[in-house]
Structure formats: C-alpha cells, structure tokens
Coordinates of C-alpha atoms in Angstrom, one line a residue:
M1 CA 148.8 87.4 52.4
S2 CA 149.4 90.6 54.4
L3 CA 148.8 93.7 52.1
K4 CA 150.3 97.2 52.4
I5 CA 147.4 99.6 52.0
L6 CA 147.9 103.3 51.9
F7 CA 145.1 105.8 52.6
N8 CA 144.9 109.3 51.2
P9 CA 141.9 111.2 52.5
C10 CA 141.4 114.9 51.9
D11 CA 141.3 117.3 54.8
G12 CA 138.0 117.0 56.5
L13 CA 136.9 114.9 59.5
G14 CA 134.1 113.1 57.6
H15 CA 136.5 111.9 54.9
I16 CA 139.2 111.0 57.5
N17 CA 136.8 109.1 59.8
A18 CA 135.3 107.1 56.9
C19 CA 138.8 106.0 55.9
I20 CA 139.6 105.1 59.4
G21 CA 136.5 102.9 59.6
L22 CA 137.5 101.0 56.4
A23 CA 141.2 100.8 57.5
Q24 CA 140.2 99.3 60.9
A25 CA 138.4 96.5 59.1
L26 CA 141.4 95.8 56.9
Q27 CA 143.7 95.9 59.8
L28 CA 141.7 93.2 61.6
R29 CA 142.4 91.0 58.6
G30 CA 146.1 91.3 59.1
H31 CA 146.9 94.0 56.6
R32 CA 149.4 96.9 57.2
I33 CA 147.7 100.3 57.1
Y34 CA 149.4 103.6 56.3
F35 CA 148.0 107.1 56.1
F36 CA 149.2 110.2 54.4
T37 CA 148.7 113.0 56.9
N38 CA 149.8 116.5 57.8
K39 CA 151.4 117.8 61.0
Q40 CA 148.1 118.8 62.4
M41 CA 146.8 115.2 62.5
A42 CA 150.2 113.6 63.1
G43 CA 150.0 111.0 65.9
Q44 CA 146.3 110.6 65.7
Y45 CA 146.4 107.6 63.3
R46 CA 149.4 106.0 65.1
D47 CA 148.5 106.6 68.7
R48 CA 144.7 106.0 68.5
Y49 CA 144.4 103.3 65.9
G50 CA 147.9 101.7 65.4
F51 CA 148.2 102.8 61.8
E52 CA 151.5 104.0 60.3
E53 CA 151.8 107.6 59.2
F54 CA 153.6 109.6 56.5
I55 CA 153.6 113.2 57.5
L56 CA 153.5 115.6 54.5
H57 CA 155.0 119.1 54.5
N58 CA 154.4 121.9 52.0
S59 CA 157.1 123.1 49.6
N60 CA 158.3 125.7 52.1
N61 CA 159.1 122.9 54.6
E62 CA 156.3 124.1 56.8
S63 CA 153.6 121.7 58.0
I64 CA 150.2 122.0 56.3
D65 CA 147.5 123.5 58.5
T66 CA 149.7 123.4 61.6
N67 CA 148.2 123.1 65.0
E68 CA 150.2 120.8 67.1
S69 CA 148.0 121.0 70.1
A70 CA 144.7 120.3 68.5
T71 CA 143.4 117.0 69.8
D72 CA 139.9 116.0 70.9
D73 CA 141.5 115.0 74.3
D74 CA 142.3 118.6 75.3
N75 CA 138.9 120.1 74.6
D76 CA 140.1 121.7 71.4
H77 CA 138.8 121.1 67.9
P78 CA 140.9 118.6 65.8
I79 CA 140.8 120.6 62.6
K80 CA 141.5 124.1 64.0
N81 CA 143.3 126.3 61.4
N82 CA 142.3 123.9 58.6
K83 CA 142.7 125.8 55.3
L84 CA 140.0 123.9 53.5
M85 CA 137.6 124.5 56.3
N86 CA 138.3 128.2 56.3
V87 CA 137.7 128.4 52.5
I88 CA 134.3 126.7 52.8
I89 CA 133.2 128.9 55.8
E90 CA 134.2 132.0 53.9
S91 CA 132.8 130.9 50.5
G92 CA 129.1 131.4 51.3
L93 CA 128.3 127.7 51.0
L94 CA 126.9 127.6 54.5
S95 CA 124.7 130.7 53.9
D96 CA 121.0 131.0 53.5
M97 CA 121.0 130.5 49.7
S98 CA 119.0 127.8 47.9
P99 CA 120.8 124.7 46.6
F100 CA 120.3 126.0 43.1
E101 CA 121.8 129.4 43.9
K102 CA 124.8 127.8 45.7
L103 CA 125.8 126.1 42.5
D104 CA 127.3 129.4 41.3
L105 CA 129.7 129.2 44.3
Y106 CA 131.2 126.0 42.7
D107 CA 131.9 127.8 39.4
H108 CA 135.6 128.4 39.0
N109 CA 134.8 131.3 36.6
K110 CA 132.8 133.1 39.3
N111 CA 134.5 132.0 42.5
P112 CA 138.3 132.0 42.4
N113 CA 138.5 130.5 45.9
I114 CA 136.5 127.4 45.2
F115 CA 137.4 124.4 47.5
A116 CA 138.7 122.4 44.5
R117 CA 141.4 125.0 44.0
T118 CA 142.5 124.6 47.6
M119 CA 142.6 120.9 47.3
S120 CA 144.6 121.0 44.1
E121 CA 147.1 123.5 45.6
Q122 CA 147.6 121.4 48.7
I123 CA 148.3 118.3 46.6
L124 CA 150.7 120.4 44.4
N125 CA 152.7 121.3 47.5
V126 CA 153.3 117.8 48.6
H127 CA 153.2 115.8 45.4
E128 CA 156.9 115.1 45.2
Q129 CA 156.9 113.7 48.7
M130 CA 153.9 111.5 47.9
L131 CA 155.5 110.2 44.8
N132 CA 158.8 109.3 46.7
I133 CA 156.9 107.7 49.6
I134 CA 154.8 105.6 47.2
D135 CA 157.8 104.4 45.3
K136 CA 159.6 103.5 48.4
L137 CA 156.6 101.8 50.1
Q138 CA 155.3 100.0 47.0
P139 CA 151.8 99.6 48.4
D140 CA 149.5 96.9 47.2
L141 CA 146.7 99.4 47.1
I142 CA 146.1 103.1 47.5
I143 CA 142.7 104.2 48.7
V144 CA 141.8 107.8 47.9
D145 CA 138.9 109.8 49.5
S146 CA 139.2 113.0 47.5
M147 CA 137.6 114.5 44.4
I148 CA 141.0 115.8 43.3
V149 CA 143.4 112.9 42.9
A150 CA 147.2 113.2 43.1
P151 CA 148.5 112.6 39.5
C152 CA 151.1 110.2 40.8
I153 CA 148.2 108.0 41.9
L154 CA 145.9 108.8 39.0
Y155 CA 148.6 108.0 36.4
G156 CA 150.8 105.8 38.5
S157 CA 151.6 102.2 38.2
Y158 CA 150.0 101.2 41.5
C159 CA 146.5 99.9 42.0
W160 CA 144.2 102.4 43.6
A161 CA 140.6 102.5 44.8
F162 CA 138.3 105.5 45.3
S163 CA 136.4 105.7 48.6
W164 CA 133.2 107.9 48.5
S165 CA 132.1 109.1 51.9
A166 CA 129.1 111.1 50.7
N167 CA 125.6 110.5 49.3
P168 CA 126.0 108.1 46.3
I169 CA 123.8 110.1 43.9
L170 CA 126.8 111.5 42.1
L171 CA 128.2 108.0 41.5
Y172 CA 125.0 106.9 39.7
R173 CA 125.0 109.8 37.3
S174 CA 121.5 108.8 36.3
D175 CA 118.6 110.8 34.9
H176 CA 116.3 108.5 37.0
I177 CA 117.6 109.9 40.3
P178 CA 117.4 113.5 41.6
P179 CA 120.5 115.6 40.8
M180 CA 123.3 115.7 43.3
M181 CA 123.1 118.5 45.9
S182 CA 119.5 119.4 45.0
G183 CA 117.6 117.8 47.8
Y184 CA 114.8 117.2 45.4
P185 CA 112.3 114.4 46.1
S186 CA 112.7 111.2 44.1
D187 CA 109.1 110.9 43.1
N188 CA 108.8 114.3 41.5
Q189 CA 111.1 115.3 38.6
N190 CA 110.1 118.9 38.5
G191 CA 113.3 121.0 38.2
W192 CA 115.6 118.0 37.8
S193 CA 116.9 118.9 34.3
E194 CA 117.6 122.5 35.0
F195 CA 119.5 121.7 38.2
R196 CA 121.5 118.9 36.7
E197 CA 122.5 121.0 33.7
K198 CA 123.8 123.8 36.0
F199 CA 125.4 121.3 38.3
N200 CA 127.4 119.8 35.4
K201 CA 128.4 123.3 34.2
T202 CA 129.6 124.5 37.7
F203 CA 130.5 121.7 40.1
I204 CA 131.6 119.0 37.7
S205 CA 133.3 121.4 35.3
S206 CA 135.3 122.9 38.2
I207 CA 136.5 119.6 39.5
C208 CA 137.7 118.7 36.0
Y209 CA 139.3 122.1 35.6
Y210 CA 141.4 121.9 38.7
Q211 CA 142.3 118.3 38.2
N212 CA 143.6 119.3 34.7
W213 CA 145.3 122.4 36.3
L214 CA 147.1 120.1 38.8
N215 CA 148.0 117.6 36.1
E216 CA 149.6 120.4 33.9
Q217 CA 151.5 121.9 36.8
L218 CA 153.1 118.6 37.4
G219 CA 153.7 117.6 33.8
Y220 CA 151.0 115.1 33.4
D221 CA 148.4 114.8 30.6
K222 CA 145.2 116.7 30.7
M223 CA 142.0 114.8 31.1
I224 CA 139.1 115.4 28.7
E225 CA 136.8 118.0 30.2
N226 CA 133.5 116.2 29.8
S227 CA 130.7 116.6 32.3
N228 CA 129.9 112.9 31.9
D229 CA 133.4 112.0 33.2
L230 CA 134.3 112.0 36.9
P231 CA 138.1 112.2 37.1
F232 CA 138.2 110.6 40.6
I233 CA 136.5 107.4 39.6
S234 CA 138.9 104.5 39.8
P235 CA 139.2 102.0 37.0
Y236 CA 140.0 99.3 39.6
L237 CA 137.5 99.7 42.5
N238 CA 135.1 102.2 44.0
I239 CA 133.7 101.9 47.5
Y240 CA 130.8 103.9 49.0
G241 CA 129.1 103.9 52.4
Y242 CA 125.3 104.0 52.4
P243 CA 122.7 101.8 54.0
K244 CA 120.7 99.7 51.5
E245 CA 117.5 101.2 53.0
L246 CA 118.5 104.6 51.6
D247 CA 120.3 103.6 48.5
Y248 CA 119.1 104.4 45.0
N249 CA 119.8 101.0 43.4
K250 CA 116.1 100.4 42.7
M251 CA 116.1 103.4 40.4
A252 CA 119.5 103.0 38.7
N253 CA 122.5 100.6 38.5
L254 CA 126.2 101.0 39.0
P255 CA 129.0 99.1 37.2
D256 CA 130.5 96.0 38.7
H257 CA 133.6 97.8 40.0
F258 CA 131.5 99.7 42.5
I259 CA 130.7 98.2 45.9
R260 CA 128.5 99.4 48.7
I261 CA 129.0 99.0 52.4
D262 CA 126.3 99.9 54.9
A263 CA 128.5 102.3 57.0
F264 CA 132.2 103.1 57.2
C265 CA 131.7 103.7 60.9
R266 CA 135.0 103.8 62.8
Q267 CA 135.3 102.0 66.1
S268 CA 136.8 103.5 69.2
S269 CA 140.3 102.4 70.0
S270 CA 141.1 100.9 73.3
S271 CA 143.9 103.4 73.7
S272 CA 141.6 106.5 73.2
S273 CA 139.9 108.4 75.9
D274 CA 136.5 108.2 74.2
S275 CA 136.4 104.4 74.5
S276 CA 135.3 104.9 78.1
F277 CA 133.1 108.0 77.5
E278 CA 130.6 108.8 80.2
L279 CA 128.3 111.9 80.5
P280 CA 129.2 114.2 83.4
E281 CA 127.5 113.1 86.6
K282 CA 126.0 116.6 87.2
F283 CA 124.3 116.5 83.8
Q284 CA 123.0 113.0 84.4
R285 CA 121.4 114.1 87.6
K286 CA 119.5 116.9 85.9
N287 CA 115.8 116.3 85.2
L288 CA 115.4 112.6 86.2
K289 CA 111.7 112.4 85.2
S290 CA 110.8 109.1 83.5
N291 CA 109.7 110.7 80.3
V292 CA 112.8 112.8 79.7
R293 CA 114.7 112.0 76.5
L294 CA 118.3 112.6 75.6
I295 CA 118.9 114.3 72.3
Y296 CA 122.3 114.7 70.5
V297 CA 123.0 117.7 68.4
S298 CA 125.9 117.8 65.9
M299 CA 126.0 120.2 63.0
G300 CA 129.4 119.0 61.8
S301 CA 132.7 120.8 61.7
F302 CA 131.5 123.3 59.2
G303 CA 128.0 123.8 60.5
S304 CA 129.1 124.3 64.1
A305 CA 131.4 127.1 62.9
N306 CA 128.3 129.1 62.0
V307 CA 128.0 130.8 65.4
V308 CA 124.8 132.6 64.5
L309 CA 123.0 129.4 63.5
M310 CA 124.4 127.5 66.6
K311 CA 123.1 130.2 68.9
R312 CA 119.6 130.1 67.3
L313 CA 119.5 126.4 67.6
I314 CA 120.7 126.4 71.2
D315 CA 118.1 129.0 72.1
A316 CA 115.3 127.0 70.5
L317 CA 116.3 123.9 72.3
A318 CA 116.6 125.8 75.6
A319 CA 112.9 126.4 75.4
N320 CA 112.3 122.6 75.6
S321 CA 112.0 122.0 79.3
L322 CA 111.1 118.3 78.9
H323 CA 114.3 117.0 77.3
K324 CA 118.1 117.2 77.7
F325 CA 120.6 117.9 74.9
I326 CA 124.2 116.9 74.2
I327 CA 125.7 119.5 71.9
S328 CA 128.9 119.4 69.8
T329 CA 129.9 123.0 70.2
G330 CA 132.6 123.0 67.5
L331 CA 135.4 125.2 66.5
Y332 CA 134.1 128.5 68.0
H333 CA 132.9 127.0 71.3
Q334 CA 134.2 129.9 73.2
Q335 CA 131.5 132.1 71.7
I336 CA 128.7 129.6 72.6
R337 CA 126.8 129.5 75.9
L338 CA 124.8 126.4 76.7
A339 CA 121.5 126.4 78.5
E340 CA 120.6 124.6 81.7
N341 CA 119.2 121.6 79.9
Q342 CA 122.3 121.3 77.7
W343 CA 125.9 120.0 78.0
G344 CA 128.6 119.8 75.4
Q345 CA 132.2 120.1 74.3
P346 CA 134.0 121.3 71.1
Y347 CA 134.4 117.8 69.8
L348 CA 132.6 114.7 71.1
P349 CA 133.1 110.9 70.5
Q350 CA 130.0 110.6 68.4
T351 CA 130.0 106.8 68.0
Q352 CA 130.1 106.4 71.8
I353 CA 127.3 108.9 72.3
L354 CA 124.8 107.6 69.7
P355 CA 123.8 104.4 71.7
L356 CA 123.0 106.6 74.7
I357 CA 120.5 109.0 73.1
D358 CA 117.0 108.9 71.7
L359 CA 117.2 111.4 68.7
V360 CA 119.8 113.1 66.7
I361 CA 119.6 116.7 65.3
T362 CA 122.2 117.0 62.6
H363 CA 123.4 118.7 59.4
G364 CA 123.0 115.5 57.5
G365 CA 126.7 114.7 56.8
N366 CA 127.0 111.2 55.4
N367 CA 129.0 109.8 58.3
T368 CA 126.5 111.1 60.9
V369 CA 123.6 109.8 58.9
T370 CA 125.0 106.3 58.5
E371 CA 126.3 106.1 62.1
T372 CA 123.0 107.3 63.4
L373 CA 121.1 104.7 61.4
M374 CA 123.6 102.0 62.6
A375 CA 122.7 103.0 66.2
G376 CA 119.0 102.7 65.3
K377 CA 118.1 106.3 66.1
P378 CA 115.8 108.8 64.2
M379 CA 117.0 112.1 62.9
I380 CA 116.0 115.7 62.3
I381 CA 118.2 117.0 59.5
M382 CA 119.2 120.7 59.0
P383 CA 121.1 120.6 55.7
L384 CA 123.7 123.3 55.0
Y385 CA 125.3 122.4 51.7
T386 CA 126.3 119.6 49.2
D387 CA 124.9 116.1 49.7
Q388 CA 123.4 117.1 53.1
Y389 CA 120.3 118.2 51.1
D390 CA 120.1 114.8 49.5
N391 CA 120.5 113.0 52.8
A392 CA 117.9 115.1 54.4
Q393 CA 115.4 114.3 51.7
R394 CA 116.2 110.7 51.6
I395 CA 115.9 110.3 55.4
Q396 CA 112.5 111.9 55.3
E397 CA 111.1 110.0 52.3
C398 CA 112.3 106.7 53.6
G399 CA 110.8 107.3 57.1
Y400 CA 113.8 107.6 59.3
G401 CA 113.3 111.2 60.4
Q402 CA 112.4 114.7 59.2
R403 CA 114.1 117.6 57.5
I404 CA 113.6 121.2 58.7
D405 CA 114.5 124.5 57.1
T406 CA 118.0 125.2 58.5
H407 CA 117.8 129.0 58.5
R408 CA 114.1 129.7 58.9
F409 CA 112.9 127.2 61.6
T410 CA 111.2 128.5 64.7
S411 CA 111.6 127.3 68.2
S412 CA 108.0 126.0 68.1
E413 CA 108.5 124.1 64.8
M414 CA 111.7 122.5 66.1
N415 CA 110.2 121.4 69.4
T416 CA 107.0 120.2 67.9
M417 CA 109.0 118.1 65.4
I418 CA 111.1 116.6 68.3
D419 CA 107.9 115.5 70.1
Q420 CA 106.3 114.1 66.9
I421 CA 109.3 111.9 66.2
L422 CA 109.8 110.7 69.7
N423 CA 106.1 109.7 69.8
D424 CA 106.2 108.0 66.3
I425 CA 106.2 104.4 67.4
E426 CA 106.3 103.1 63.8
M427 CA 109.3 105.3 62.9
L428 CA 111.2 104.3 66.1
K429 CA 110.6 100.7 65.4
R430 CA 111.8 101.1 61.8
C431 CA 115.0 102.8 63.0
E432 CA 115.6 100.1 65.7
Q433 CA 115.3 97.3 63.2
T434 CA 117.5 99.0 60.6
G435 CA 120.1 99.6 63.3
I436 CA 120.1 95.9 64.2
R437 CA 120.5 94.9 60.6
I438 CA 123.4 97.3 59.9
R439 CA 125.2 96.2 63.1
Q440 CA 125.0 92.6 61.9
S441 CA 125.9 93.5 58.3
E442 CA 129.0 92.0 56.7
T443 CA 129.2 94.5 53.8
K444 CA 132.4 95.9 55.2
L445 CA 133.9 92.4 55.4
E446 CA 132.8 91.8 51.8
A447 CA 134.5 95.0 50.8
C448 CA 137.7 93.8 52.4
K449 CA 137.5 90.5 50.6
R450 CA 136.9 92.4 47.3
I451 CA 140.0 94.5 48.0
E452 CA 142.1 91.4 48.7
K453 CA 140.8 89.7 45.5
L454 CA 141.7 92.8 43.5
C455 CA 145.2 93.0 44.9
L456 CA 145.9 89.3 44.4
K457 CA 144.8 89.7 40.7
E458 CA 147.0 92.7 40.2
T459 CA 150.0 90.9 41.8
K460 CA 149.5 87.9 39.5
E461 CA 149.3 90.1 36.4
K462 CA 152.6 91.9 37.4
D463 CA 154.3 88.6 37.9

C-alpha cells in the first residue's frame, strides 16, 4: 500500500535534512512524500529529491523568509534571511556564557524574543493554509520536526509522528541521565538537580507557554502547563536519530511508541550537483606529503554566522602547516578570508565530503555528529548551545573524539588535540568499526516498517 506522508519540519537545516533522510527511505518503499515549505526553500525538495511541495505564505500573502536565489548551487547560503536564524544569532545563545547561564535566555519572562515565540508566530501566519492542505490531501501520516506543533496537527483527526533530530536526553526525561543542554558527564551527578530544575522552569515552561499561546490564538484548548509534559510528543509514534553507541538506553528506558534509528543521514540526489562533488584541483595539489591529513570544519549554520569565532578558528588552523582544511564558511562568508592551507565555500555537501577526510571539527549538531560517525571519522567538538553540549560530552566519554572550549581555546591547544586524535590508533579503529556498523544498519528500514504498521492500524480502525 502506497502511503501519503506529509513532513512538517521547522526552519533550520538540521531539522530539514533529518526529515529528508527519513523521507528518502520512505520514498524508496513506494510512498508519496510531501513537504510543507516556504518560498525560500521552494523547489529544493521537488528538484533535488523528487518530493512534492506545499508552499506556505504568511497572512500578508508574502512568502516567509523570502530569498528566491538562495541555493547551495550558486555559492550562496540556503537559509539566508531566515527569521528564526536571526533570532537565535541576536539572542545571545551563541555567546560565551555557560550552559547554566544561557537557560535564562529561554525564559519567556526574561527574553521576549525567544525562538519559541518566533516558531509559534510563523505557524500562526500559515495555520489556515496548513489546515486546508491537510484536509484536501488527507495524508496517512504527518511527521513533525518542531517543538511547537501546529494545533491542526496536534488536535486534528490525522495520525502524526514526532521526529526528533537532536540529542535524545530530553526524550528520556530521567533523573538517571544528565539534564538536557548541560553537557555534564554521565558518571558525576554534581549539579544535575539544580540545572534540571532551572531547565524545566525556563526552557520547558516557555515551550509550553508558546504552545498554549498558539492554541488560544487559533481557538484550540490550552494544554496543562506541567514541566513533566512535553507538548510535542506524539501519542502515536516518536522517532529519534542517535547511534546506539552513544544512546542512553543503558541508563533509562523509553516507552514502546519511541523508536531509534542510527542516523537520519540524507543521501545525495542524482539530480543534485553535490552527487559528483570533487575538491578543486588546485587545492588537491597543495602539500602532497604522505603524512598530510585532510580535516573538515563545519560550525553549522548558526556557528558559522559568528564571524569573530570563525576568524579565530581559521587563524588557529592556519598555524598548522602539516594538514589541509575544508571549511564551511557559512552565511557571512564574504567577511572570511581563508589561509593557504584551507579551502571552503558558504555551504558544502557534507555527506559527500565526510568519506574524503580524516577528522571533523564541528559545533556538535546532531546531524553532523551522526553523519560523521556513519562515515567512521573522529571529531573535535566546539559546542555553542542546546544539545551540542550534550553531544560534545557524549562523544568524548564514549571515545569518538574530544571536546574543546569553544571560546577560550588556543591555537596550540587546538593543533595539539588534532595531532593526538590523528595518532590515536584505538580511537580511529573504534570510529571505523562504528561507521561500518551504522552503514550496514537497518534501523531506518525498521522505522519505515513501524510507520507502515501504524498507518495500516489507523486505517483499519477508521474503517
């Protein structure tokens, strides 16, 4: 039976790319895939992946986050002029504050421009369109990757699943696991209670607040504001992407309607330019010594927008005469100058680059972490905010790389760490073996089968 499956990711490349990875697997099984999108991303799903699109416009009949020319094929950044991205950059979340201090930035009582407000306002502007499209399409399943859920989905009559493209700590909600966004080690509970209490009063409380605000604006019932309740958890099915080598399932359990896949990892489309990616010949010819290593640097869409940090990192790596670096220069690439041992572009085909390199320096976003592990490569993680702290700690304590202080590292510390990892035979072997296992994993196939089973069950119950 061919299913109609509608994806609703929030604005953010990590969320979008995770949904694409799952959508590709479902498409291979003969299902019809649809995406809600804005004008900025219009054509990306259809032309690159063969998915059908529903373009949403705001209530003033203007496209949301318009940027018609922004594609990764024209050396521009694909989420230029993204409102949610601008809110996060301006919020202070990427600043040199501790994870505990940053929790105040998620408090809607202290920060009126919290990202949850932006998400809820964006949904409010397009909600009527979403409702009409859903009623006309009558999808068998809606898959949401957003912590604020459109009420027409949350309270609607159609089956929906929640897709979580971040570290799964939040899903467990267990006192036996470090609190979300803390980056605390799992073998030392010092500070856990204090952080968890503040996290619930700020982050979780604000998510609930803006979900209720959205519900009220559209005439739906309020949800109970309880820090133990996560409004975006689906009663039907919840899917998260995290390799079993890093997961927390030995410390706590999840309900039966949660399913793990090793990596969402999107695959390149044969129609996209990155399917035939090659490094520039001039860069390839530089430094042909046998011991030179190739290192990929990606601080994510938000991290690369911190020009001061990017310049510091580029200068530190320029001092490393032994190795070469591929750098994702990001949104403000015009303000960045690369060194002789470096090459980069505003937006790079990451999944095509990872097999070519020896080490990844990254912010620790969930997609990059899982895709890097899938490629069998070690990491140096420079966390900036949210679950990046948790991923950095988990990578280090599980032996797949190291974390480094994002704002206080020195050139000497960075380059020493690079050499230590590249010469750690045990770590390199561990990464290689894990990559082989993930590439052979059938967890994504199992998730597809679980989705099909759920939809069949719902269809029978409706009949």
